[in-house]
Short mmCIF file of C-alpha atoms in Angstrom, two decimals:
data_model
loop_
_atom_site.label_atom_id
_atom_site.label_comp_id
_atom_site.label_asym_id
_atom_site.label_seq_id
_atom_site.Cartn_x
_atom_site.Cartn_y
_atom_site.Cartn_z
CA MET A 1 -83.76 -30.42 -5.00
CA LYS A 2 -80.65 -28.63 -6.30
CA PHE A 3 -78.34 -26.83 -3.87
CA THR A 4 -77.39 -23.22 -4.65
CA LEU A 5 -74.66 -21.33 -2.82
CA TRP A 6 -75.84 -18.32 -0.79
CA SER A 7 -79.48 -19.18 -1.37
CA VAL A 8 -82.03 -18.97 1.44
CA TRP A 9 -81.52 -22.69 2.10
CA HIS A 10 -77.75 -22.21 2.30
CA ILE A 11 -78.11 -19.35 4.78
CA LEU A 12 -80.43 -21.52 6.89
CA TYR A 13 -77.85 -24.31 6.73
CA ILE A 14 -75.14 -21.92 7.95
CA LEU A 15 -77.33 -20.91 10.90
CA SER A 16 -78.56 -24.44 11.64
CA PRO A 17 -75.66 -25.63 13.87
CA PHE A 18 -76.18 -22.76 16.29
CA VAL A 19 -79.97 -23.06 16.24
CA LEU A 20 -79.83 -26.83 16.82
CA PHE A 21 -77.24 -26.54 19.56
CA SER A 22 -79.20 -23.77 21.30
CA VAL A 23 -82.31 -25.97 21.31
CA ILE A 24 -80.36 -28.97 22.64
CA TYR A 25 -78.59 -26.83 25.25
CA LEU A 26 -81.81 -25.29 26.54
CA CYS A 27 -83.49 -28.71 26.70
CA THR A 28 -80.58 -30.31 28.60
CA ARG A 29 -79.50 -27.38 30.77
CA LYS A 30 -81.40 -28.57 33.83
CA ALA A 31 -81.40 -32.27 32.93
CA SER A 32 -79.58 -34.92 34.95
CA GLU A 33 -76.04 -35.94 34.06
CA LYS A 34 -77.41 -39.30 32.90
CA THR A 35 -79.75 -37.60 30.45
CA LYS A 36 -76.94 -35.40 29.15
CA ARG A 37 -74.79 -38.49 28.60
CA ILE A 38 -77.59 -40.25 26.73
CA VAL A 39 -78.07 -37.24 24.44
CA GLY A 40 -74.32 -37.08 23.86
CA ILE A 41 -74.09 -40.79 23.10
CA VAL A 42 -76.97 -40.56 20.62
CA MET A 43 -75.31 -37.64 18.81
CA GLY A 44 -71.97 -39.44 18.83
CA ALA A 45 -73.53 -42.60 17.41
CA LEU A 46 -75.27 -40.57 14.69
CA SER A 47 -71.97 -38.95 13.75
CA LEU A 48 -70.37 -42.38 13.29
CA VAL A 49 -73.37 -43.76 11.40
CA VAL A 50 -73.27 -40.83 8.96
CA ILE A 51 -69.59 -41.28 8.03
CA ILE A 52 -69.95 -45.07 7.79
CA ALA A 53 -73.07 -44.82 5.60
CA ARG A 54 -71.34 -42.29 3.35
CA ASN A 55 -68.21 -44.39 2.83
CA VAL A 56 -70.10 -47.65 2.35
CA ASP A 57 -72.27 -45.97 -0.30
CA ILE A 58 -69.19 -44.65 -2.14
CA TYR A 59 -67.47 -48.04 -1.94
CA VAL A 60 -70.53 -49.87 -3.33
CA ARG A 61 -70.96 -47.37 -6.17
CA GLU A 62 -67.33 -46.59 -7.05
CA GLY A 63 -65.10 -49.16 -5.36
CA MET A 64 -62.05 -48.40 -3.24
CA GLY A 65 -60.68 -44.91 -3.66
CA VAL A 66 -59.62 -41.68 -1.99
CA GLU A 67 -63.08 -40.86 -0.63
CA VAL A 68 -63.57 -44.26 1.00
CA ILE A 69 -60.63 -43.73 3.35
CA PRO A 70 -61.93 -41.35 6.06
CA PHE A 71 -58.77 -39.28 6.33
CA GLN A 72 -59.91 -35.80 5.35
CA VAL A 73 -60.13 -33.36 8.26
CA CYS A 74 -63.93 -33.44 8.43
CA HIS A 75 -64.12 -37.22 7.95
CA ILE A 76 -61.79 -37.65 10.90
CA GLY A 77 -63.86 -34.98 12.64
CA SER A 78 -67.00 -37.11 12.39
CA ILE A 79 -65.12 -40.01 13.97
CA ILE A 80 -63.51 -37.88 16.68
CA VAL A 81 -66.80 -36.22 17.62
CA GLY A 82 -68.54 -39.58 17.65
CA LEU A 83 -65.97 -41.25 19.91
CA ALA A 84 -65.58 -38.15 22.11
CA LEU A 85 -69.31 -37.88 22.85
CA ILE A 86 -69.77 -41.62 23.37
CA PHE A 87 -66.76 -42.20 25.64
CA LYS A 88 -66.44 -38.64 27.04
CA LYS A 89 -62.67 -38.64 26.64
CA LYS A 90 -61.46 -35.14 27.48
CA TRP A 91 -58.61 -34.99 24.96
CA LEU A 92 -60.95 -36.12 22.19
CA LEU A 93 -63.53 -33.50 23.21
CA LEU A 94 -60.74 -30.92 23.16
CA THR A 95 -59.61 -32.05 19.69
CA ALA A 96 -63.17 -31.90 18.38
CA PHE A 97 -63.65 -28.35 19.64
CA CYS A 98 -60.22 -26.88 18.86
CA PHE A 99 -59.32 -28.70 15.65
CA ASN A 100 -62.39 -30.16 13.93
CA MET A 101 -65.17 -27.69 14.69
CA MET A 102 -63.86 -24.79 12.58
CA PRO A 103 -63.16 -26.84 9.41
CA GLY A 104 -66.58 -28.42 9.88
CA PHE A 105 -68.24 -25.01 10.03
CA LEU A 106 -66.21 -23.65 7.09
CA SER A 107 -67.40 -26.64 5.06
CA ILE A 108 -70.94 -25.49 5.79
CA VAL A 109 -70.17 -21.90 4.78
CA PHE A 110 -68.17 -22.86 1.67
CA ALA A 111 -70.35 -25.80 0.70
CA ASP A 112 -69.08 -26.02 -2.89
CA SER A 113 -69.32 -29.81 -2.92
CA LEU A 114 -73.09 -29.72 -2.53
CA VAL A 115 -73.44 -27.79 -5.79
CA ASN A 116 -72.15 -30.82 -7.72
CA TYR A 117 -75.06 -33.06 -6.72
CA ALA A 118 -78.11 -33.24 -8.97
CA THR A 119 -80.26 -33.69 -5.88
CA LEU A 120 -79.76 -33.43 -2.15
CA TRP A 121 -81.96 -36.47 -1.55
CA ALA A 122 -79.18 -39.06 -1.75
CA ILE A 123 -76.87 -40.62 0.84
CA ARG A 124 -73.74 -38.68 -0.05
CA PRO A 125 -75.15 -35.11 0.02
CA GLN A 126 -77.21 -35.94 3.11
CA ALA A 127 -74.05 -37.27 4.76
CA TYR A 128 -72.31 -34.00 3.90
CA ILE A 129 -75.14 -31.94 5.39
CA TRP A 130 -75.59 -33.94 8.58
CA GLY A 131 -71.95 -34.90 9.01
CA HIS A 132 -70.72 -31.30 9.19
CA LEU A 133 -73.73 -30.24 11.23
CA LEU A 134 -73.00 -32.92 13.83
CA ILE A 135 -69.32 -31.99 13.97
CA VAL A 136 -70.13 -28.41 14.97
CA VAL A 137 -73.02 -29.25 17.30
CA GLY A 138 -71.16 -32.18 18.86
CA ALA A 139 -68.03 -30.12 19.47
CA LEU A 140 -70.08 -27.39 21.17
CA TYR A 141 -71.97 -29.97 23.20
CA GLY A 142 -68.74 -31.46 24.53
CA ILE A 143 -67.60 -28.09 25.87
CA PHE A 144 -70.80 -26.42 27.04
CA VAL A 145 -72.80 -29.44 28.25
CA TYR A 146 -70.21 -32.03 29.30
CA LYS A 147 -68.20 -29.20 30.93
CA SER A 148 -64.96 -31.18 30.94
CA ASP A 149 -62.09 -29.74 32.96
CA PHE A 150 -59.12 -29.93 30.57
CA ASN A 151 -55.57 -30.16 31.87
CA ARG A 152 -52.07 -30.12 30.37
CA LYS A 153 -52.14 -33.88 29.75
CA ASP A 154 -55.30 -33.55 27.65
CA LEU A 155 -53.67 -30.73 25.66
CA ILE A 156 -50.55 -32.82 24.99
CA TYR A 157 -52.60 -35.83 23.89
CA SER A 158 -54.75 -33.68 21.63
CA LEU A 159 -51.85 -31.83 19.99
CA GLY A 160 -49.88 -35.06 19.65
CA PHE A 161 -52.77 -36.72 17.86
CA VAL A 162 -53.20 -33.77 15.48
CA VAL A 163 -49.48 -33.70 14.65
CA ILE A 164 -49.41 -37.45 13.99
CA MET A 165 -52.46 -37.21 11.73
CA LEU A 166 -50.88 -34.30 9.84
CA VAL A 167 -47.65 -36.20 9.21
CA VAL A 168 -49.57 -39.30 8.10
CA ALA A 169 -51.71 -37.12 5.80
CA VAL A 170 -48.68 -35.57 4.09
CA PHE A 171 -47.13 -38.96 3.35
CA SER A 172 -50.48 -40.55 2.45
CA ASN A 173 -51.14 -37.86 -0.15
CA ASN A 174 -47.87 -38.75 -1.86
CA ALA A 175 -47.98 -42.51 -1.33
CA PHE A 176 -51.49 -42.94 -2.72
CA ARG A 177 -50.53 -40.92 -5.78
CA LEU A 178 -47.51 -43.16 -6.31
CA TRP A 179 -49.09 -46.54 -5.52
CA PHE A 180 -52.63 -46.19 -6.86
CA GLY A 181 -52.66 -43.11 -9.08
CA TRP A 182 -55.21 -41.47 -6.79
CA THR A 183 -55.37 -37.70 -6.19
CA PRO A 184 -55.97 -37.29 -2.44
CA ASN A 185 -55.99 -33.95 -0.68
CA TYR A 186 -56.01 -35.08 2.94
CA PHE A 187 -55.80 -32.20 5.41
CA TYR A 188 -55.99 -29.78 2.44
CA ILE A 189 -52.25 -30.15 1.89
CA TYR A 190 -52.73 -30.06 -1.89
CA HIS A 191 -54.57 -27.51 -3.99
CA TYR A 192 -58.32 -27.66 -3.59
CA ASP A 193 -60.73 -25.27 -5.35
CA GLY A 194 -62.68 -23.16 -2.92
CA THR A 195 -60.30 -23.31 0.05
CA PRO A 196 -59.34 -19.89 1.45
CA LEU A 197 -55.60 -20.46 0.88
CA ALA A 198 -55.87 -21.89 -2.65
CA PHE A 199 -54.37 -18.66 -4.04
CA LEU A 200 -51.24 -19.18 -1.93
CA TYR A 201 -50.80 -22.71 -3.24
CA ASN A 202 -50.98 -21.44 -6.83
CA ALA A 203 -48.61 -18.54 -6.17
CA THR A 204 -45.81 -20.51 -4.50
CA PRO A 205 -43.53 -23.31 -5.78
CA THR A 206 -43.88 -27.00 -4.96
CA SER A 207 -40.69 -28.85 -4.02
CA VAL A 208 -40.20 -32.37 -5.42
CA TYR A 209 -37.99 -35.01 -3.78
CA GLY A 210 -38.26 -38.12 -5.93
CA TRP A 211 -41.82 -39.44 -5.36
CA PHE A 212 -42.48 -36.97 -2.54
CA SER A 213 -43.70 -33.43 -3.25
CA ILE A 214 -44.81 -30.62 -0.97
CA ASN A 215 -45.47 -26.89 -1.17
CA TRP A 216 -43.60 -25.81 1.93
CA LEU A 217 -44.82 -22.20 2.19
CA TYR A 218 -48.45 -23.16 1.65
CA THR A 219 -48.26 -26.11 4.04
CA LEU A 220 -46.49 -24.19 6.81
CA THR A 221 -48.94 -21.29 6.43
CA LEU A 222 -51.83 -23.75 6.67
CA ILE A 223 -50.32 -25.26 9.83
CA ALA A 224 -49.83 -21.79 11.30
CA VAL A 225 -53.46 -20.84 10.63
CA PHE A 226 -54.70 -24.09 12.16
CA GLY A 227 -52.36 -23.54 15.11
CA LEU A 228 -53.70 -20.05 15.79
CA VAL A 229 -57.31 -21.24 15.56
CA TYR A 230 -56.51 -24.19 17.83
CA ALA A 231 -54.83 -21.96 20.42
CA GLY A 232 -57.68 -19.45 20.39
CA LEU A 233 -60.34 -22.10 20.85
CA TYR A 234 -58.29 -23.84 23.55
CA PHE A 235 -58.14 -20.67 25.66
CA LEU A 236 -61.86 -20.18 25.01
CA ALA A 237 -62.52 -23.73 26.28
CA LYS A 238 -60.42 -23.03 29.38
CA ALA A 239 -62.32 -19.78 29.98
CA ILE A 240 -65.61 -21.68 29.76
CA ASN A 241 -64.24 -24.23 32.25
CA ILE A 242 -63.30 -21.47 34.69
CA LYS A 243 -66.71 -19.84 34.32
CA ASN A 244 -68.45 -23.16 34.96
CA LYS A 245 -66.38 -23.73 38.11
CA LYS A 246 -67.24 -20.29 39.50
CA ARG A 247 -70.92 -20.87 38.74
CA GLU A 248 -70.90 -24.24 40.51
CA ALA A 249 -68.89 -22.98 43.51
#
């Protein structure tokens, strides 16, 4: 089966996270907390299994390379969602919802990578399909079903983690190019066909400092966009928390 952008199957894939989450939400709405935890743990475990299976398959077929290191936003998202749902850590749940959910959903909408596969019935395309689906569904589950009450400490931990990962990504992109001749694009810091801000990367200069290079305007714009999305989703999560408290009062 060959994937085609904006086909009926693609539209169904775009709708699938919301359909699947709605089904799970309705089925667990009146369930016990233990049952909700079991469902969350199962989804979290599946998220981890998907990213592990994907990377093992790539390593076996192609050896060590850029794609084996799970440092792209959505690869980290699969890990964050998995750990967040299994251990129910509030700052991880917050990170999954505010930082990883939107890139996960955009990867479903702009699923250019799936076009490159001759068939969808292989580990890597299936990992793409289910990995991004679980990111979105898992992030929603953590907010609407776990109903965690986030505080300032959770926000600081979440933002701190994101900033650290961003800094590591910037230096990893350059270091792996220098050391191994790879062409990583962790956190979309470097040009990537199909990304919404690719035009900005092409239209603005890249500064070079010895072995280190960065397109400052593109990178800062990307950070600003992520920051706005994060802030909007954080206030949405807080609003959901407040609504849940009033309902339970």
